Every structure is written in structure tokens, then in C-alpha cells.
Short mmCIF file of C-alpha atoms and ligand atoms in Angstrom, two decimals:
data_model
loop_
_atom_site.label_atom_id
_atom_site.label_comp_id
_atom_site.label_asym_id
_atom_site.label_seq_id
_atom_site.Cartn_x
_atom_site.Cartn_y
_atom_site.Cartn_z
CA MET J 1 0.00 0.00 0.00
CA GLU J 2 1.29 3.44 -0.89
CA GLN J 3 2.11 5.93 1.85
CA TYR J 4 3.40 9.48 2.08
CA ALA J 5 6.75 9.94 3.77
CA ILE J 6 7.18 13.51 5.00
CA LYS J 7 9.97 15.43 6.66
CA GLY J 8 8.34 18.50 8.14
CA GLY J 9 9.60 21.94 9.01
CA ASN J 10 10.07 23.64 5.61
CA PRO J 11 8.03 26.76 4.89
CA LEU J 12 6.21 26.15 1.61
CA VAL J 13 6.89 28.94 -0.85
CA GLY J 14 5.90 29.51 -4.47
CA GLU J 15 3.02 29.14 -6.90
CA VAL J 16 0.68 26.23 -7.44
CA GLU J 17 -1.77 25.66 -10.31
CA ILE J 18 -5.17 24.48 -9.11
CA GLY J 19 -6.98 21.87 -11.19
CA GLY J 20 -10.62 21.46 -12.14
CA ALA J 21 -13.17 20.89 -9.38
CA LYS J 22 -13.77 17.21 -8.69
CA ASN J 23 -17.22 17.87 -7.27
CA ALA J 24 -18.24 19.81 -10.39
CA ALA J 25 -16.65 17.35 -12.81
CA LEU J 26 -18.52 14.36 -11.34
CA PRO J 27 -22.06 15.61 -12.10
CA ILE J 28 -20.97 17.27 -15.35
CA LEU J 29 -19.47 14.02 -16.67
CA ALA J 30 -22.59 12.14 -15.61
CA ALA J 31 -24.82 14.75 -17.28
CA SER J 32 -22.83 14.51 -20.51
CA ILE J 33 -24.66 11.24 -21.26
CA MET J 34 -27.92 13.20 -21.57
CA THR J 35 -27.31 13.94 -25.25
CA ASP J 36 -26.57 11.61 -28.16
CA GLU J 37 -24.20 14.21 -29.56
CA THR J 38 -20.51 14.50 -28.67
CA VAL J 39 -19.53 16.52 -25.61
CA VAL J 40 -16.00 17.78 -24.88
CA ILE J 41 -15.13 18.65 -21.30
CA GLU J 42 -11.95 20.48 -20.36
CA ASN J 43 -10.16 20.96 -17.03
CA VAL J 44 -11.25 17.54 -15.72
CA PRO J 45 -9.03 16.53 -12.78
CA ASP J 46 -7.19 13.23 -13.16
CA VAL J 47 -8.23 11.72 -9.81
CA ARG J 48 -9.56 8.34 -8.74
CA ASP J 49 -13.23 9.27 -8.21
CA ILE J 50 -13.43 10.71 -11.72
CA ASN J 51 -11.78 7.66 -13.25
CA ALA J 52 -14.17 5.34 -11.38
CA LEU J 53 -17.16 7.27 -12.71
CA LEU J 54 -15.83 7.19 -16.28
CA GLN J 55 -15.30 3.43 -16.00
CA ALA J 56 -18.91 2.96 -14.85
CA MET J 57 -20.11 5.06 -17.78
CA GLU J 58 -18.08 2.90 -20.18
CA SER J 59 -19.70 -0.23 -18.69
CA ILE J 60 -23.03 0.81 -20.28
CA GLY J 61 -21.56 1.69 -23.66
CA VAL J 62 -20.60 5.35 -23.26
CA VAL J 63 -17.54 6.10 -25.42
CA VAL J 64 -14.95 8.01 -23.40
CA GLU J 65 -11.88 9.39 -25.13
CA HIS J 66 -9.05 11.29 -23.44
CA LEU J 67 -7.94 14.06 -25.80
CA ASP J 68 -5.26 14.95 -23.26
CA ARG J 69 -4.84 14.39 -19.51
CA HIS J 70 -7.59 16.89 -18.63
CA THR J 71 -9.79 16.96 -21.73
CA ILE J 72 -12.38 14.26 -22.23
CA LYS J 73 -14.63 13.59 -25.21
CA ILE J 74 -17.84 11.73 -24.45
CA ASN J 75 -20.36 10.17 -26.76
CA ALA J 76 -23.33 8.37 -25.27
CA SER J 77 -25.28 7.59 -28.45
CA ALA J 78 -24.61 3.85 -28.14
CA ILE J 79 -25.70 3.33 -24.51
CA HIS J 80 -26.91 -0.27 -24.27
CA GLY J 81 -28.45 -0.34 -20.82
CA HIS J 82 -29.52 1.66 -17.83
CA VAL J 83 -28.21 -0.68 -15.15
CA ILE J 84 -24.85 0.08 -13.53
CA GLU J 85 -23.47 -2.64 -11.33
CA ASP J 86 -19.78 -1.95 -11.81
CA ASP J 87 -18.03 -2.80 -8.54
CA LEU J 88 -15.87 0.31 -8.48
CA ILE J 89 -18.88 2.57 -8.49
CA LYS J 90 -19.99 1.34 -5.06
CA LYS J 91 -17.00 3.15 -3.60
CA ILE J 92 -17.91 6.59 -4.87
CA ARG J 93 -20.91 8.53 -3.59
CA ALA J 94 -21.28 10.39 -6.84
CA SER J 95 -22.35 7.20 -8.61
CA TYR J 96 -25.87 8.35 -7.83
CA TYR J 97 -25.48 11.21 -10.31
CA LEU J 98 -25.85 8.57 -13.01
CA ILE J 99 -29.38 7.94 -11.70
CA GLY J 100 -30.38 11.58 -12.21
CA ALA J 101 -28.75 11.65 -15.66
CA LEU J 102 -30.15 8.32 -16.91
CA LEU J 103 -33.58 9.05 -15.46
CA GLY J 104 -33.64 12.51 -17.05
CA LYS J 105 -32.73 11.16 -20.49
CA TYR J 106 -34.14 7.61 -20.63
CA LYS J 107 -36.77 7.79 -17.85
CA GLU J 108 -35.19 4.83 -16.13
CA ALA J 109 -32.06 3.92 -14.21
CA GLU J 110 -30.77 1.22 -11.92
CA VAL J 111 -27.53 1.86 -10.06
CA VAL J 112 -25.71 0.17 -7.17
CA LEU J 113 -26.44 2.18 -4.06
CA PRO J 114 -23.25 3.55 -2.51
CA GLY J 115 -22.38 2.00 0.83
CA GLY J 116 -21.64 3.62 4.19
CA CYS J 117 -19.21 6.46 4.37
CA ASN J 118 -16.31 7.42 6.58
CA ILE J 119 -17.60 10.91 7.29
CA GLY J 120 -21.04 9.86 8.49
CA SER J 121 -24.32 8.45 7.32
CA ARG J 122 -25.32 9.78 3.91
CA PRO J 123 -29.10 9.54 3.45
CA ILE J 124 -30.57 10.11 -0.03
CA ASP J 125 -34.17 10.76 1.03
CA GLN J 126 -34.13 14.26 -0.53
CA HIS J 127 -32.98 12.89 -3.90
CA ILE J 128 -35.80 10.36 -3.79
CA LYS J 129 -38.35 12.95 -2.69
CA GLY J 130 -37.38 15.12 -5.68
CA TRP J 131 -37.52 12.31 -8.22
CA ARG J 132 -40.92 11.21 -6.89
CA ALA J 133 -42.25 14.75 -7.18
CA LEU J 134 -41.46 14.51 -10.90
CA GLY J 135 -43.53 11.33 -11.22
CA THR J 136 -40.83 8.69 -10.74
CA GLN J 137 -41.33 5.32 -9.11
CA VAL J 138 -38.26 4.73 -6.89
CA ASP J 139 -37.42 1.39 -5.27
CA ILE J 140 -34.44 0.08 -3.34
CA ALA J 141 -33.80 -3.66 -3.33
CA HIS J 142 -30.78 -5.99 -3.31
CA GLY J 143 -28.38 -3.07 -2.98
CA LEU J 144 -29.68 -1.41 -6.14
CA ILE J 145 -31.72 1.74 -6.43
CA SER J 146 -34.08 1.82 -9.37
CA ALA J 147 -35.95 4.82 -10.70
CA LYS J 148 -38.53 4.63 -13.47
CA ALA J 149 -41.07 7.06 -14.89
CA GLU J 150 -43.70 6.72 -17.63
CA CYS J 151 -43.35 10.41 -18.19
CA LEU J 152 -41.43 12.99 -16.13
CA LYS J 153 -43.56 15.99 -15.23
CA GLY J 154 -42.25 19.22 -13.66
CA GLY J 155 -42.93 19.62 -9.95
CA HIS J 156 -42.45 21.94 -6.99
CA ILE J 157 -39.92 20.60 -4.49
CA TYR J 158 -38.98 22.06 -1.13
CA MET J 159 -35.75 20.46 0.11
CA ASP J 160 -35.87 19.70 3.85
CA VAL J 161 -32.08 20.06 4.07
CA VAL J 162 -29.69 21.96 1.86
CA SER J 163 -28.12 19.17 -0.15
CA VAL J 164 -25.61 19.50 -2.98
CA GLY J 165 -26.26 15.98 -4.24
CA ALA J 166 -30.07 16.18 -4.12
CA THR J 167 -30.16 19.60 -5.81
CA ILE J 168 -27.94 18.28 -8.60
CA ASN J 169 -29.80 15.01 -9.01
CA VAL J 170 -33.22 16.65 -9.18
CA MET J 171 -31.92 19.29 -11.59
CA MET J 172 -30.71 16.58 -13.98
CA ALA J 173 -33.98 14.65 -13.77
CA ALA J 174 -35.99 17.83 -14.42
CA VAL J 175 -34.10 19.19 -17.42
CA MET J 176 -36.17 17.28 -19.97
CA ALA J 177 -39.35 16.85 -17.89
CA GLU J 178 -42.60 18.31 -19.20
CA GLY J 179 -43.27 21.79 -17.84
CA GLN J 180 -41.63 23.72 -15.03
CA THR J 181 -39.79 22.42 -11.95
CA ILE J 182 -39.02 24.61 -8.96
CA ILE J 183 -36.42 23.53 -6.39
CA GLU J 184 -36.64 25.54 -3.17
CA ASN J 185 -33.99 25.59 -0.45
CA ALA J 186 -31.52 24.52 -3.14
CA ALA J 187 -27.76 24.21 -2.53
CA LYS J 188 -25.80 27.23 -3.79
CA GLU J 189 -22.33 25.67 -4.10
CA PRO J 190 -20.17 26.71 -7.09
CA HIS J 191 -20.39 23.17 -8.45
CA VAL J 192 -24.22 23.37 -8.53
CA VAL J 193 -23.90 26.55 -10.59
CA ASP J 194 -21.27 24.93 -12.83
CA LEU J 195 -23.57 21.99 -13.61
CA ALA J 196 -26.44 24.39 -14.42
CA ASN J 197 -24.16 26.38 -16.74
CA PHE J 198 -23.04 23.16 -18.41
CA LEU J 199 -26.62 21.94 -18.92
CA ASN J 200 -27.65 25.36 -20.24
CA SER J 201 -24.76 25.18 -22.72
CA MET J 202 -26.40 21.96 -23.96
CA GLY J 203 -29.74 23.72 -24.46
CA ALA J 204 -31.34 23.34 -21.02
CA ASN J 205 -33.35 26.18 -19.48
CA ILE J 206 -32.23 26.52 -15.84
CA LYS J 207 -32.47 29.79 -13.95
CA GLY J 208 -31.53 30.75 -10.40
CA ALA J 209 -28.64 28.31 -9.81
CA GLY J 210 -26.52 29.87 -7.06
CA THR J 211 -29.63 31.12 -5.23
CA ASP J 212 -32.12 29.34 -2.93
CA VAL J 213 -34.63 28.81 -5.73
CA ILE J 214 -33.84 27.08 -9.00
CA ARG J 215 -36.39 27.16 -11.84
CA ILE J 216 -36.13 24.67 -14.66
CA LYS J 217 -38.25 24.69 -17.80
CA GLY J 218 -38.17 21.31 -19.48
CA VAL J 219 -36.74 21.15 -23.02
CA SER J 220 -37.23 18.29 -25.46
CA ARG J 221 -33.58 17.54 -26.10
CA LEU J 222 -30.01 18.48 -25.21
CA HIS J 223 -27.23 18.98 -27.75
CA LYS J 224 -23.45 18.91 -28.03
CA THR J 225 -21.22 21.34 -26.16
CA GLU J 226 -17.64 22.14 -25.21
CA TYR J 227 -17.24 23.17 -21.61
CA ALA J 228 -14.43 23.88 -19.10
CA ILE J 229 -14.89 22.89 -15.43
CA ILE J 230 -14.39 25.56 -12.72
CA PRO J 231 -11.28 25.43 -10.49
CA ASP J 232 -11.38 23.30 -7.36
CA GLN J 233 -12.29 25.41 -4.33
CA ILE J 234 -11.18 22.75 -1.86
CA GLU J 235 -7.86 21.92 -3.53
CA ALA J 236 -7.12 25.67 -3.51
CA GLY J 237 -8.18 26.00 0.13
CA THR J 238 -5.98 23.06 1.12
CA PHE J 239 -2.88 24.73 -0.38
CA MET J 240 -3.85 28.04 1.26
CA PHE J 241 -3.82 26.29 4.64
CA ALA J 242 -0.52 24.61 3.69
CA ALA J 243 0.95 28.13 3.63
CA ALA J 244 -0.62 28.94 7.00
CA VAL J 245 0.68 25.86 8.85
CA THR J 246 4.20 25.92 7.39
CA LYS J 247 4.69 29.69 7.85
CA GLY J 248 4.96 29.88 4.11
CA ASP J 249 4.01 32.10 1.20
CA ILE J 250 1.88 30.37 -1.46
CA THR J 251 0.03 31.77 -4.44
CA VAL J 252 -2.80 29.53 -5.63
CA LYS J 253 -3.26 30.18 -9.35
CA ASN J 254 -6.15 29.52 -11.72
CA VAL J 255 -8.78 30.01 -9.01
CA ILE J 256 -11.98 32.03 -8.65
CA PRO J 257 -11.22 34.17 -5.54
CA LYS J 258 -14.96 34.69 -4.86
CA HIS J 259 -15.33 30.93 -4.24
CA LEU J 260 -12.54 31.16 -1.64
CA GLU J 261 -13.93 34.09 0.37
CA SER J 262 -14.96 32.14 3.49
CA ILE J 263 -11.54 30.45 3.52
CA SER J 264 -9.61 33.70 2.98
CA ALA J 265 -11.65 35.38 5.74
CA LYS J 266 -10.72 32.70 8.29
CA LEU J 267 -7.06 32.80 7.26
CA MET J 268 -7.02 36.57 7.87
CA GLU J 269 -8.72 36.09 11.24
CA ILE J 270 -5.96 33.73 12.33
CA GLY J 271 -3.21 36.13 11.30
CA CYS J 272 -2.35 35.40 7.63
CA GLU J 273 -2.10 38.04 4.95
CA ILE J 274 -4.19 37.55 1.82
CA GLU J 275 -3.63 39.18 -1.56
CA GLU J 276 -6.23 38.63 -4.25
CA SER J 277 -5.95 39.19 -7.98
CA ASP J 278 -8.28 38.19 -10.83
CA ASP J 279 -7.50 34.50 -10.80
CA ALA J 280 -5.03 34.00 -7.96
CA VAL J 281 -4.86 34.30 -4.18
CA ARG J 282 -1.60 34.70 -2.25
CA VAL J 283 -1.38 33.60 1.39
CA VAL J 284 1.53 34.82 3.49
CA ALA J 285 1.93 33.46 7.01
CA SER J 286 4.68 35.45 8.67
CA LYS J 287 3.10 35.90 12.13
CA PRO J 288 2.18 33.32 14.78
CA LEU J 289 -1.31 31.88 14.17
CA ARG J 290 -4.18 33.06 16.38
CA SER J 291 -7.20 31.09 17.61
CA THR J 292 -10.72 31.52 16.23
CA HIS J 293 -14.14 29.88 16.12
CA VAL J 294 -15.54 28.30 12.98
CA LYS J 295 -18.73 26.49 12.04
CA THR J 296 -19.14 24.57 8.81
CA LEU J 297 -22.13 25.60 6.71
CA PRO J 298 -23.47 25.20 3.18
CA TYR J 299 -22.00 27.68 0.65
CA PRO J 300 -21.26 30.58 1.07
CA GLY J 301 -20.41 29.43 4.62
CA PHE J 302 -17.15 27.77 5.60
CA PRO J 303 -17.03 24.39 3.78
CA THR J 304 -17.15 21.11 5.69
CA ASP J 305 -14.53 19.88 3.21
CA MET J 306 -12.09 22.41 4.75
CA GLN J 307 -12.89 21.59 8.38
CA PRO J 308 -9.94 19.21 9.03
CA GLN J 309 -7.48 21.59 7.35
CA ILE J 310 -8.50 24.56 9.50
CA ALA J 311 -8.42 22.37 12.62
CA VAL J 312 -4.80 21.44 11.84
CA ALA J 313 -3.97 25.16 11.73
CA LEU J 314 -5.92 26.00 14.90
CA ALA J 315 -4.24 23.21 16.83
CA MET J 316 -0.99 25.12 16.39
CA ALA J 317 -2.47 28.59 17.04
CA GLN J 318 -2.21 30.59 20.27
CA GLY J 319 -5.32 30.22 22.44
CA THR J 320 -8.49 28.16 22.40
CA SER J 321 -10.53 27.58 19.26
CA ILE J 322 -13.91 25.97 18.72
CA VAL J 323 -14.72 24.10 15.52
CA THR J 324 -18.36 23.11 14.97
CA GLU J 325 -19.20 20.59 12.26
CA SER J 326 -22.80 21.09 11.21
CA ILE J 327 -22.96 19.05 7.98
CA PHE J 328 -21.64 15.53 8.70
CA GLU J 329 -21.65 13.77 12.06
CA ASN J 330 -18.44 11.81 11.76
CA ARG J 331 -15.89 14.25 10.51
CA PHE J 332 -13.50 14.36 13.48
CA ARG J 333 -11.88 10.99 12.93
CA TYR J 334 -8.51 12.61 12.31
CA VAL J 335 -8.40 14.08 15.81
CA ASP J 336 -6.84 11.00 17.43
CA GLU J 337 -4.10 11.08 14.80
CA LEU J 338 -3.37 14.75 15.49
CA THR J 339 -3.30 14.02 19.22
CA ARG J 340 -0.51 11.54 18.51
CA MET J 341 1.44 14.46 17.02
CA GLY J 342 0.98 16.56 20.15
CA ALA J 343 -2.31 18.37 19.42
CA ASN J 344 -4.65 19.12 22.31
CA ILE J 345 -8.20 18.62 20.98
CA LYS J 346 -11.32 17.47 22.78
CA VAL J 347 -14.34 16.42 20.77
CA GLU J 348 -17.83 16.76 22.26
CA GLY J 349 -20.58 15.79 19.83
CA ASN J 350 -20.22 17.95 16.76
CA THR J 351 -17.77 20.34 18.40
CA ALA J 352 -14.00 20.22 18.76
CA ILE J 353 -12.38 22.34 21.45
CA ILE J 354 -8.81 23.01 20.45
CA ASN J 355 -6.11 24.33 22.74
CA GLY J 356 -3.22 25.43 20.59
CA THR J 357 0.09 23.68 21.00
CA ARG J 358 3.42 25.19 20.03
CA ARG J 359 4.38 22.48 17.56
CA TYR J 360 3.56 19.09 16.12
CA THR J 361 5.98 16.19 16.22
CA GLY J 362 6.09 13.67 13.37
CA ALA J 363 4.32 10.31 13.79
CA ARG J 364 2.92 7.39 11.81
CA LEU J 365 -0.66 8.32 10.83
CA THR J 366 -3.60 6.80 9.00
CA ALA J 367 -5.73 8.90 6.64
CA PRO J 368 -9.37 8.31 7.64
CA ASP J 369 -10.93 9.93 4.55
CA LEU J 370 -10.12 12.27 1.67
CA ARG J 371 -10.04 15.74 3.27
CA ALA J 372 -8.84 14.57 6.69
CA GLY J 373 -6.07 12.67 4.89
CA ALA J 374 -4.94 15.86 3.15
CA ALA J 375 -5.11 17.70 6.47
CA LEU J 376 -2.85 15.11 8.12
CA VAL J 377 -0.32 15.67 5.33
CA LEU J 378 -0.41 19.38 6.19
CA ALA J 379 0.22 18.52 9.85
CA GLY J 380 3.17 16.35 8.78
CA LEU J 381 4.60 19.23 6.74
CA ALA J 382 4.35 21.51 9.79
CA ALA J 383 5.75 18.93 12.21
CA GLU J 384 9.20 18.48 13.58
CA GLY J 385 10.72 15.28 12.22
CA PHE J 386 9.43 12.42 10.15
CA THR J 387 5.78 11.54 9.44
CA LEU J 388 4.38 8.57 7.56
CA VAL J 389 0.77 8.72 6.32
CA ASP J 390 -0.97 5.42 5.53
CA ASP J 391 -4.08 4.88 3.38
CA ILE J 392 -3.26 7.68 0.96
CA HIS J 393 -5.62 6.13 -1.59
CA PHE J 394 -8.27 8.31 0.09
CA ILE J 395 -6.26 11.43 -0.76
CA GLN J 396 -5.77 10.27 -4.34
CA ARG J 397 -9.57 10.24 -4.77
CA GLY J 398 -9.59 14.01 -4.91
CA TYR J 399 -6.10 15.54 -5.22
CA GLU J 400 -4.19 15.25 -8.48
CA ASP J 401 -0.39 15.00 -8.12
CA PHE J 402 -0.66 16.14 -4.50
CA GLU J 403 2.91 15.28 -3.55
CA LEU J 404 4.35 16.72 -6.79
CA LYS J 405 2.61 20.04 -6.24
CA LEU J 406 3.82 20.11 -2.62
CA GLN J 407 7.38 19.21 -3.68
CA HIS J 408 7.31 22.09 -6.14
CA LEU J 409 6.59 24.40 -3.18
CA GLY J 410 9.62 23.05 -1.33
CA ALA J 411 8.00 20.26 0.72
CA GLN J 412 10.00 17.18 1.57
CA ILE J 413 7.43 14.53 0.73
CA ALA J 414 7.54 11.33 -1.29
CA ARG J 415 5.14 8.55 -2.23
CA VAL J 416 6.65 5.35 -0.90
CA GLU J 417 5.58 1.73 -0.88
CA THR J 418 8.31 -0.33 0.80
CA GLU J 419 10.50 -0.09 3.88
CA ARG J 420 13.44 0.33 1.52
CA GLU J 421 11.86 3.38 -0.11
CA ILE J 422 11.15 4.86 3.33
CA GLN J 423 14.78 4.42 4.35
CA LYS J 424 15.95 5.92 1.06
CA PHE J 425 13.72 8.97 1.68
CA LYS J 426 15.06 9.36 5.23
CA LEU J 427 18.65 9.23 3.99
CA LYS J 428 17.90 11.79 1.29
CA VAL J 429 16.20 14.34 3.60
CA GLY J 430 18.63 13.80 6.46
C1 LIG X 1 -21.20 16.86 -1.44
O1 LIG X 1 -21.68 15.66 -0.84
C2 LIG X 1 -19.72 16.65 -1.69
N1 LIG X 1 -19.53 15.51 -2.55
C3 LIG X 1 -18.99 16.46 -0.37
O2 LIG X 1 -17.60 16.42 -0.65
C4 LIG X 1 -19.27 17.65 0.55
O3 LIG X 1 -18.70 17.38 1.81
C5 LIG X 1 -20.78 17.85 0.69
O4 LIG X 1 -21.40 17.97 -0.61
C6 LIG X 1 -21.14 19.10 1.49
O5 LIG X 1 -20.61 20.23 0.85
C7 LIG X 1 -19.67 15.64 -3.86
O6 LIG X 1 -19.95 16.71 -4.38
C8 LIG X 1 -19.43 14.42 -4.69
P1 LIG X 1 -25.02 16.94 0.80
P2 LIG X 1 -23.23 15.38 -0.75
O7 LIG X 1 -26.09 16.17 0.14
O8 LIG X 1 -23.88 15.94 -1.96
C9 LIG X 1 -27.83 15.59 4.44
C10 LIG X 1 -15.42 15.56 -0.67
O9 LIG X 1 -14.56 15.42 0.23
N2 LIG X 1 -28.69 14.91 3.44
O10 LIG X 1 -24.90 18.39 0.50
O11 LIG X 1 -23.42 13.94 -0.45
C11 LIG X 1 -26.48 14.92 4.60
O12 LIG X 1 -26.54 13.85 5.49
C12 LIG X 1 -16.87 15.22 -0.40
O13 LIG X 1 -15.15 15.96 -1.81
C13 LIG X 1 -29.89 14.37 3.82
O14 LIG X 1 -30.27 14.40 4.99
O15 LIG X 1 -23.61 16.24 0.52
C14 LIG X 1 -25.64 16.08 5.12
O16 LIG X 1 -25.84 16.21 6.49
C15 LIG X 1 -17.05 14.57 0.93
N3 LIG X 1 -30.67 13.78 2.87
C16 LIG X 1 -26.24 17.29 4.42
O17 LIG X 1 -27.53 16.88 3.97
C17 LIG X 1 -30.32 13.72 1.57
O18 LIG X 1 -31.06 13.18 0.76
C18 LIG X 1 -25.46 17.81 3.24
O19 LIG X 1 -25.14 16.72 2.36
C19 LIG X 1 -29.09 14.28 1.18
C20 LIG X 1 -28.29 14.88 2.14
#
């Protein structure tokens, strides 16, 4: 199993190019099967979750061609079924976007239901409620979820919780339904807006994405398009916090600064300097970090996907901080690992009380999930001495070339697989 070997203590300095947003690319790739014409999508990140989704799409006859590492051509005219049982797909939550896409185009879909998740239970009741409101019969049996409609008819849906996945899935199902669909209490995340823009570029009629109320007028068909995915807000935020915890100076390039506002605001509160330009944000961390309070919220609030990264910074800040996780119930599983590095964090329910410590010391760690895994790497980069992070396959689900980008900023990090490689790394970094 691959691991990251890290020798901490170097300030990270320089520029880093941010890739396309995984959580926008997943629904956009799924939605590209809603036309028989050819779709070209640019700025697709080369990460495991994306590749698993593409493989599942190929299993039903979608033709996927890589024009280059980040540009993908998709043609779904020869789809030969609406049942996806591919084993890989069970591991990614976003497999359910294929239900919305297949249902919207073919009025039926059957997809393996994703299993439990490391960050908490992930109900899909709001997705189902939305599909049913459009006239769909939804059943779950033998680990498969099936959705079938004689005819999809627009409906009025009030989401009980703000859900990215449900908003996206209902939007896809409604695009070619008869009449108008209204989604109230919709998610406003940049990736929801990106999917709406993509669908509109294919001829859909979606208004209001990015606000609480999305209005969709059904169209009879979608057509070809060429579309570039927005930059990844969370990859950018992770590198911004890498600057904070290593006392570095990093410019994240190819970003939309507006999407990073809640992250930049917290970095300023804890003592970092932020410089914004049109498509870049520079983070300079020259002063000791200060404590703060933070609560995760749907966009434009502070993202739950940045909660472990900010906690790593706060655990080395002066004073007491409180981190409240309001989206997922099981997102503090990295805390025990940080404690082993010297952090002083007490978790009570959905709240972590953090008393800042002066420094981390390197340790052997296990990545519990994608974002927490990346956060542990940041802790390793800030720590004194040597850190080894296990289970980095979680990190590879969502960060392209993570260690290469960090190396480019001056980090001493390597992907290793054997004891011999670990020893070689230790000899090299001294
Ligand atoms: C998306 O998950 C992201 N995944 C997650 O990123 C992210 O953490 C999350 O949104 C919140 O921003 C993708 O985009 C692929 P939700 P999603 O539906 O859509 C509850 C990462 O690291 N809920 O917005 O599954 C749910 O339990 C991943 O990249 C219901 O109760 O999240 C949660 O408490 C991890 N019923 C809240 O809503 C439902 O039917 C928000 O979940 C659906 C959700």
C-alpha cells in the first residue's frame, strides 16, 4: 500500500496551479450522457473518483476518449443499458449522479447504491423525494436503487435540508421533464452553478442556480457542447492552509477568488495576509497563528470539506478555538491522529475544542478519509521530524499529483511503498 513519507519543518513557498473541481466534474461528466451528440469537457481533474465514474459510464456503452490528460470527449449515443453494477462505483458517492442523468434522459435507471461512508451516514431521502415529485417510481432492493417514470412531469420541491447531491440530481432529472420544476432551499455551491451552466450550454433552461430557488423549464432535447470545469475550491483551500501551517508564502493560481472568500476570511482572522488578484490568491503566514471559532455551513459558509485543514492550523495557534461541524456527524476521525502528534483537541458531539500547542511532532498516521487525509499531510509538513501517512488512496480520490505540487513548493514529501523506499527517503532528507 502506498504511503506518504514527509519530513516537516520547511516553509512552503511559491506558486501552485489548481486543477478542475472534482465535485463539479462528477455531475458534469454524468450529465454529458444526456445527449446523443458528442460533448468535450476540459479541465477535468485526473483523480480516482473521476476515473471510477468514467469506468462505470463505459460499462453501459458510453464512449470516453481522453484528448489529453484533462480533456475528455464523451459520446453516449450507443448506450446499451440503464443498469450500472460496476463494482468500483460502489465506492464513490457520486455514482448516484448517473441515476439523475439516466432518469432525465431515458426515464429509467438502476444503479448500485453507494455503501456507508467514513464521514457519516449519507441519506438520499431528498434525492428520492425530488424524483418522486417529478412522477418517478423509486425502489431500493438488493443493494440497487431503481428509478422509473412513464413520463417525467415538472414539480415543486422544497428540500428539507440543503443538499448538494439532491439539488444536482433533481436538476438533472428535471431538465427534460414536461413543464416547469421549482427547487426551493436549493444548494448554492459553485459546483451546482457549474452543472447548471453546463446543462444550459447543452440547451437546457435553468435559472436561479446559485440562489435558494432554481427554476427549470423542461426542453425536449439536449445537444453537443464544449465546456471547461471551474477550479477546485477545496484543492485551492488546502494549499492556502498549507501556507498557514508551514509559515509559508503560497500563491494559488487559476482560481476564482470569490469561491474562496470564506476560507480567505478565516485565514485573515488567524493572522495570515491575503492578496487577491483576478484568478489568484496569495497567502503569506509570517506571524504566529491566532485562535478563532468556525462552524461549517453550506455555501457561502465555511465548507465542511475544509474543516480538518483549519483544525490542523488551529491546533498550532495561540489560544483556544472551537470548531463546529454542522454538515456531517463523523468528521473528526482525524483528531486521534493529530493528538498523537501533540495536538490538544477534545471532541464533544459535533464540536472540537482546540487548545493550541506550540508544535507538532512527526508520527505514523492513517488517513481516515479524503479531506482529513490531506489535512494530516499538512500537519506532517508543519511537524518536527518524520511523518508517515498510511491509506493515501483516500487522498488520491480528490487531489491530483498532491505530492508533486507540494514538492514544487519546497516540501520534503515522497510517495513510498516499501521499507526500503522509506529508508531511502530518510537518507535523502537527512
Ligand atoms: C457533497 O456531498 C460533496 N460531494 C462532499 O464532498 C461535501 O462534503 C458535501 O457535498 C457538502 O458540501 C460531492 O460533491 C461528490 P449533501 P453530498 O447532500 O452531496 C444531508 C469531498 O470530500 N442529506 O450536501 O453527499 C447529509 O446527510 C466530499 O469531496 C440528507 O439528509 O452532501 C448532510 O448532512 C465529501 N438527505 C447534508 O444533507 C439527503 O437526501 C449535506 O449533504 C441528502 C443529504
